[in-house]
Amino acid sequence: MTDALDVVAPLIVENCRRILAAVGPYEPRFYQTLGKPPVTRTAEELSEFRNLYFSTTLGVVDFLGTLPPIGTFREVAARSIVRTLHGLECRIISLDDLIAVKAHVGRPKDKSVEFELRAIRDLTKKK
């Protein structure tokens, strides 16, 4: 399990406006910045970032401009699967791509998750 939500999106000005509107009511802070300052930057300023790492009153959400080794938003979206969550259609990274991302990152905690995801994939293929 994770306590964070990762979202892949082109960090262009218009999307950064949408991001600010979505997280604004939940007191976003830059959780990877010393002192965890509140997010007070404009959409134009945020569009200069490669990734945005926010903590909110609902939890952590990371907005990623790209998702190595899969690629850009378009590449991730083209390979994603569609699921309905709480009545909304959502694009979700495929299990194989999530395994590839965990292998690419390579931190000990990601290696452990990668192993578990491979086991899940193997079990579901047997059915």
JSON list of C-alpha atoms in Angstrom, two decimals:
[
{"chain": "A", "resi": 1, "resn": "MET", "atom": "CA", "xyz": [0.00, 0.00, 0.00]},
{"chain": "A", "resi": 2, "resn": "THR", "atom": "CA", "xyz": [1.00, 3.56, -0.53]},
{"chain": "A", "resi": 3, "resn": "ASP", "atom": "CA", "xyz": [-0.19, 6.72, 1.12]},
{"chain": "A", "resi": 4, "resn": "ALA", "atom": "CA", "xyz": [0.48, 8.89, -1.91]},
{"chain": "A", "resi": 5, "resn": "LEU", "atom": "CA", "xyz": [-1.24, 9.51, -5.21]},
{"chain": "A", "resi": 6, "resn": "ASP", "atom": "CA", "xyz": [0.96, 9.88, -8.28]},
{"chain": "A", "resi": 7, "resn": "VAL", "atom": "CA", "xyz": [-0.51, 11.73, -11.25]},
{"chain": "A", "resi": 8, "resn": "VAL", "atom": "CA", "xyz": [1.22, 12.03, -14.63]},
{"chain": "A", "resi": 9, "resn": "ALA", "atom": "CA", "xyz": [0.30, 15.24, -16.42]},
{"chain": "A", "resi": 10, "resn": "PRO", "atom": "CA", "xyz": [1.95, 17.72, -18.74]},
{"chain": "A", "resi": 11, "resn": "LEU", "atom": "CA", "xyz": [2.94, 20.55, -16.41]},
{"chain": "A", "resi": 12, "resn": "ILE", "atom": "CA", "xyz": [1.79, 23.30, -18.72]},
{"chain": "A", "resi": 13, "resn": "VAL", "atom": "CA", "xyz": [0.25, 26.52, -17.40]},
{"chain": "A", "resi": 14, "resn": "GLU", "atom": "CA", "xyz": [-3.37, 25.45, -17.98]},
{"chain": "A", "resi": 15, "resn": "ASN", "atom": "CA", "xyz": [-2.86, 22.13, -16.19]},
{"chain": "A", "resi": 16, "resn": "CYS", "atom": "CA", "xyz": [-1.09, 23.88, -13.33]},
{"chain": "A", "resi": 17, "resn": "ARG", "atom": "CA", "xyz": [-4.14, 26.13, -12.97]},
{"chain": "A", "resi": 18, "resn": "ARG", "atom": "CA", "xyz": [-6.30, 23.01, -12.76]},
{"chain": "A", "resi": 19, "resn": "ILE", "atom": "CA", "xyz": [-3.94, 21.46, -10.22]},
{"chain": "A", "resi": 20, "resn": "LEU", "atom": "CA", "xyz": [-4.04, 24.58, -8.05]},
{"chain": "A", "resi": 21, "resn": "ALA", "atom": "CA", "xyz": [-7.84, 24.66, -8.23]},
{"chain": "A", "resi": 22, "resn": "ALA", "atom": "CA", "xyz": [-8.06, 20.98, -7.29]},
{"chain": "A", "resi": 23, "resn": "VAL", "atom": "CA", "xyz": [-5.62, 21.01, -4.36]},
{"chain": "A", "resi": 24, "resn": "GLY", "atom": "CA", "xyz": [-6.12, 24.61, -3.20]},
{"chain": "A", "resi": 25, "resn": "PRO", "atom": "CA", "xyz": [-8.84, 23.84, -0.63]},
{"chain": "A", "resi": 26, "resn": "TYR", "atom": "CA", "xyz": [-6.60, 21.17, 0.95]},
{"chain": "A", "resi": 27, "resn": "GLU", "atom": "CA", "xyz": [-3.76, 23.43, 2.08]},
{"chain": "A", "resi": 28, "resn": "PRO", "atom": "CA", "xyz": [-1.03, 22.19, -0.29]},
{"chain": "A", "resi": 29, "resn": "ARG", "atom": "CA", "xyz": [2.58, 22.38, 0.85]},
{"chain": "A", "resi": 30, "resn": "PHE", "atom": "CA", "xyz": [5.85, 21.54, -0.88]},
{"chain": "A", "resi": 31, "resn": "TYR", "atom": "CA", "xyz": [6.71, 18.50, 1.22]},
{"chain": "A", "resi": 32, "resn": "GLN", "atom": "CA", "xyz": [10.17, 17.98, -0.25]},
{"chain": "A", "resi": 33, "resn": "THR", "atom": "CA", "xyz": [11.26, 21.56, 0.41]},
{"chain": "A", "resi": 34, "resn": "LEU", "atom": "CA", "xyz": [12.95, 22.59, 3.65]},
{"chain": "A", "resi": 35, "resn": "GLY", "atom": "CA", "xyz": [10.30, 23.91, 6.02]},
{"chain": "A", "resi": 36, "resn": "LYS", "atom": "CA", "xyz": [7.50, 22.48, 3.84]},
{"chain": "A", "resi": 37, "resn": "PRO", "atom": "CA", "xyz": [6.25, 25.92, 2.73]},
{"chain": "A", "resi": 38, "resn": "PRO", "atom": "CA", "xyz": [2.69, 26.46, 1.55]},
{"chain": "A", "resi": 39, "resn": "VAL", "atom": "CA", "xyz": [2.16, 26.44, -2.20]},
{"chain": "A", "resi": 40, "resn": "THR", "atom": "CA", "xyz": [1.82, 30.11, -3.10]},
{"chain": "A", "resi": 41, "resn": "ARG", "atom": "CA", "xyz": [3.40, 30.06, -6.56]},
{"chain": "A", "resi": 42, "resn": "THR", "atom": "CA", "xyz": [1.38, 30.89, -9.65]},
{"chain": "A", "resi": 43, "resn": "ALA", "atom": "CA", "xyz": [0.46, 28.39, -12.35]},
{"chain": "A", "resi": 44, "resn": "GLU", "atom": "CA", "xyz": [3.02, 30.07, -14.57]},
{"chain": "A", "resi": 45, "resn": "GLU", "atom": "CA", "xyz": [5.74, 29.50, -11.98]},
{"chain": "A", "resi": 46, "resn": "LEU", "atom": "CA", "xyz": [4.70, 25.90, -11.32]},
{"chain": "A", "resi": 47, "resn": "SER", "atom": "CA", "xyz": [4.81, 25.12, -15.04]},
{"chain": "A", "resi": 48, "resn": "GLU", "atom": "CA", "xyz": [8.59, 25.58, -14.87]},
{"chain": "A", "resi": 49, "resn": "PHE", "atom": "CA", "xyz": [8.92, 22.51, -12.59]},
{"chain": "A", "resi": 50, "resn": "ARG", "atom": "CA", "xyz": [9.49, 18.98, -13.90]},
{"chain": "A", "resi": 51, "resn": "ASN", "atom": "CA", "xyz": [7.48, 17.49, -11.00]},
{"chain": "A", "resi": 52, "resn": "LEU", "atom": "CA", "xyz": [5.35, 18.88, -8.18]},
{"chain": "A", "resi": 53, "resn": "TYR", "atom": "CA", "xyz": [5.43, 17.20, -4.77]},
{"chain": "A", "resi": 54, "resn": "PHE", "atom": "CA", "xyz": [2.57, 18.34, -2.53]},
{"chain": "A", "resi": 55, "resn": "SER", "atom": "CA", "xyz": [1.29, 17.29, 0.85]},
{"chain": "A", "resi": 56, "resn": "THR", "atom": "CA", "xyz": [-2.32, 18.21, 1.54]},
{"chain": "A", "resi": 57, "resn": "THR", "atom": "CA", "xyz": [-4.82, 17.70, 4.32]},
{"chain": "A", "resi": 58, "resn": "LEU", "atom": "CA", "xyz": [-6.02, 14.66, 2.34]},
{"chain": "A", "resi": 59, "resn": "GLY", "atom": "CA", "xyz": [-2.53, 13.19, 1.86]},
{"chain": "A", "resi": 60, "resn": "VAL", "atom": "CA", "xyz": [0.43, 13.35, -0.48]},
{"chain": "A", "resi": 61, "resn": "VAL", "atom": "CA", "xyz": [0.00, 13.89, -4.22]},
{"chain": "A", "resi": 62, "resn": "ASP", "atom": "CA", "xyz": [2.87, 13.97, -6.70]},
{"chain": "A", "resi": 63, "resn": "PHE", "atom": "CA", "xyz": [2.32, 15.48, -10.14]},
{"chain": "A", "resi": 64, "resn": "LEU", "atom": "CA", "xyz": [4.88, 14.05, -12.53]},
{"chain": "A", "resi": 65, "resn": "GLY", "atom": "CA", "xyz": [5.70, 15.66, -15.86]},
{"chain": "A", "resi": 66, "resn": "THR", "atom": "CA", "xyz": [7.07, 12.34, -17.13]},
{"chain": "A", "resi": 67, "resn": "LEU", "atom": "CA", "xyz": [7.22, 8.81, -15.79]},
{"chain": "A", "resi": 68, "resn": "PRO", "atom": "CA", "xyz": [10.56, 7.12, -16.48]},
{"chain": "A", "resi": 69, "resn": "PRO", "atom": "CA", "xyz": [11.06, 4.65, -18.04]},
{"chain": "A", "resi": 70, "resn": "ILE", "atom": "CA", "xyz": [7.57, 4.79, -19.64]},
{"chain": "A", "resi": 71, "resn": "GLY", "atom": "CA", "xyz": [7.75, 8.38, -20.87]},
{"chain": "A", "resi": 72, "resn": "THR", "atom": "CA", "xyz": [5.53, 11.41, -21.32]},
{"chain": "A", "resi": 73, "resn": "PHE", "atom": "CA", "xyz": [1.88, 11.76, -20.40]},
{"chain": "A", "resi": 74, "resn": "ARG", "atom": "CA", "xyz": [0.86, 10.73, -23.93]},
{"chain": "A", "resi": 75, "resn": "GLU", "atom": "CA", "xyz": [2.99, 7.59, -23.76]},
{"chain": "A", "resi": 76, "resn": "VAL", "atom": "CA", "xyz": [1.73, 6.67, -20.29]},
{"chain": "A", "resi": 77, "resn": "ALA", "atom": "CA", "xyz": [-1.90, 7.37, -21.27]},
{"chain": "A", "resi": 78, "resn": "ALA", "atom": "CA", "xyz": [-1.62, 5.31, -24.47]},
{"chain": "A", "resi": 79, "resn": "ARG", "atom": "CA", "xyz": [-0.50, 2.31, -22.42]},
{"chain": "A", "resi": 80, "resn": "SER", "atom": "CA", "xyz": [-2.88, 2.84, -19.50]},
{"chain": "A", "resi": 81, "resn": "ILE", "atom": "CA", "xyz": [-6.02, 0.92, -18.61]},
{"chain": "A", "resi": 82, "resn": "VAL", "atom": "CA", "xyz": [-9.39, 2.54, -17.91]},
{"chain": "A", "resi": 83, "resn": "ARG", "atom": "CA", "xyz": [-11.25, 1.78, -14.70]},
{"chain": "A", "resi": 84, "resn": "THR", "atom": "CA", "xyz": [-14.28, 3.37, -13.07]},
{"chain": "A", "resi": 85, "resn": "LEU", "atom": "CA", "xyz": [-13.59, 4.65, -9.56]},
{"chain": "A", "resi": 86, "resn": "HIS", "atom": "CA", "xyz": [-16.42, 6.20, -7.56]},
{"chain": "A", "resi": 87, "resn": "GLY", "atom": "CA", "xyz": [-18.37, 6.72, -10.77]},
{"chain": "A", "resi": 88, "resn": "LEU", "atom": "CA", "xyz": [-15.51, 8.41, -12.65]},
{"chain": "A", "resi": 89, "resn": "GLU", "atom": "CA", "xyz": [-13.57, 6.92, -15.53]},
{"chain": "A", "resi": 90, "resn": "CYS", "atom": "CA", "xyz": [-9.87, 6.98, -14.67]},
{"chain": "A", "resi": 91, "resn": "ARG", "atom": "CA", "xyz": [-6.76, 6.02, -16.59]},
{"chain": "A", "resi": 92, "resn": "ILE", "atom": "CA", "xyz": [-4.46, 3.87, -14.48]},
{"chain": "A", "resi": 93, "resn": "ILE", "atom": "CA", "xyz": [-0.97, 2.64, -15.21]},
{"chain": "A", "resi": 94, "resn": "SER", "atom": "CA", "xyz": [-0.86, -1.01, -16.25]},
{"chain": "A", "resi": 95, "resn": "LEU", "atom": "CA", "xyz": [0.61, -3.59, -13.91]},
{"chain": "A", "resi": 96, "resn": "ASP", "atom": "CA", "xyz": [3.50, -4.29, -16.28]},
{"chain": "A", "resi": 97, "resn": "ASP", "atom": "CA", "xyz": [4.32, -0.59, -16.54]},
{"chain": "A", "resi": 98, "resn": "LEU", "atom": "CA", "xyz": [4.15, -0.17, -12.76]},
{"chain": "A", "resi": 99, "resn": "ILE", "atom": "CA", "xyz": [6.60, -3.05, -12.40]},
{"chain": "A", "resi": 100, "resn": "ALA", "atom": "CA", "xyz": [8.89, -1.36, -14.94]},
{"chain": "A", "resi": 101, "resn": "VAL", "atom": "CA", "xyz": [8.72, 1.93, -13.00]},
{"chain": "A", "resi": 102, "resn": "LYS", "atom": "CA", "xyz": [9.55, 0.22, -9.69]},
{"chain": "A", "resi": 103, "resn": "ALA", "atom": "CA", "xyz": [12.48, -1.62, -11.30]},
{"chain": "A", "resi": 104, "resn": "HIS", "atom": "CA", "xyz": [13.72, 1.65, -12.84]},
{"chain": "A", "resi": 105, "resn": "VAL", "atom": "CA", "xyz": [13.58, 3.58, -9.55]},
{"chain": "A", "resi": 106, "resn": "GLY", "atom": "CA", "xyz": [15.42, 0.79, -7.78]},
{"chain": "A", "resi": 107, "resn": "ARG", "atom": "CA", "xyz": [15.18, 1.99, -4.18]},
{"chain": "A", "resi": 108, "resn": "PRO", "atom": "CA", "xyz": [15.01, -0.85, -1.64]},
{"chain": "A", "resi": 109, "resn": "LYS", "atom": "CA", "xyz": [11.33, -0.15, -0.91]},
{"chain": "A", "resi": 110, "resn": "ASP", "atom": "CA", "xyz": [10.57, -0.11, -4.66]},
{"chain": "A", "resi": 111, "resn": "LYS", "atom": "CA", "xyz": [12.45, -3.38, -5.20]},
{"chain": "A", "resi": 112, "resn": "SER", "atom": "CA", "xyz": [10.29, -4.99, -2.52]},
{"chain": "A", "resi": 113, "resn": "VAL", "atom": "CA", "xyz": [7.10, -3.68, -4.16]},
{"chain": "A", "resi": 114, "resn": "GLU", "atom": "CA", "xyz": [8.37, -4.78, -7.56]},
{"chain": "A", "resi": 115, "resn": "PHE", "atom": "CA", "xyz": [8.79, -8.33, -6.25]},
{"chain": "A", "resi": 116, "resn": "GLU", "atom": "CA", "xyz": [5.23, -8.30, -4.83]},
{"chain": "A", "resi": 117, "resn": "LEU", "atom": "CA", "xyz": [3.77, -6.88, -8.06]},
{"chain": "A", "resi": 118, "resn": "ARG", "atom": "CA", "xyz": [5.51, -9.58, -10.10]},
{"chain": "A", "resi": 119, "resn": "ALA", "atom": "CA", "xyz": [3.98, -12.22, -7.83]},
{"chain": "A", "resi": 120, "resn": "ILE", "atom": "CA", "xyz": [0.53, -10.67, -8.25]},
{"chain": "A", "resi": 121, "resn": "ARG", "atom": "CA", "xyz": [0.96, -10.58, -12.03]},
{"chain": "A", "resi": 122, "resn": "ASP", "atom": "CA", "xyz": [2.06, -14.21, -12.08]},
{"chain": "A", "resi": 123, "resn": "LEU", "atom": "CA", "xyz": [-0.90, -15.28, -9.96]},
{"chain": "A", "resi": 124, "resn": "THR", "atom": "CA", "xyz": [-3.42, -13.41, -12.09]},
{"chain": "A", "resi": 125, "resn": "LYS", "atom": "CA", "xyz": [-2.00, -14.88, -15.31]},
{"chain": "A", "resi": 126, "resn": "LYS", "atom": "CA", "xyz": [-2.56, -18.40, -13.97]},
{"chain": "A", "resi": 127, "resn": "LYS", "atom": "CA", "xyz": [-6.33, -17.81, -13.69]}
]
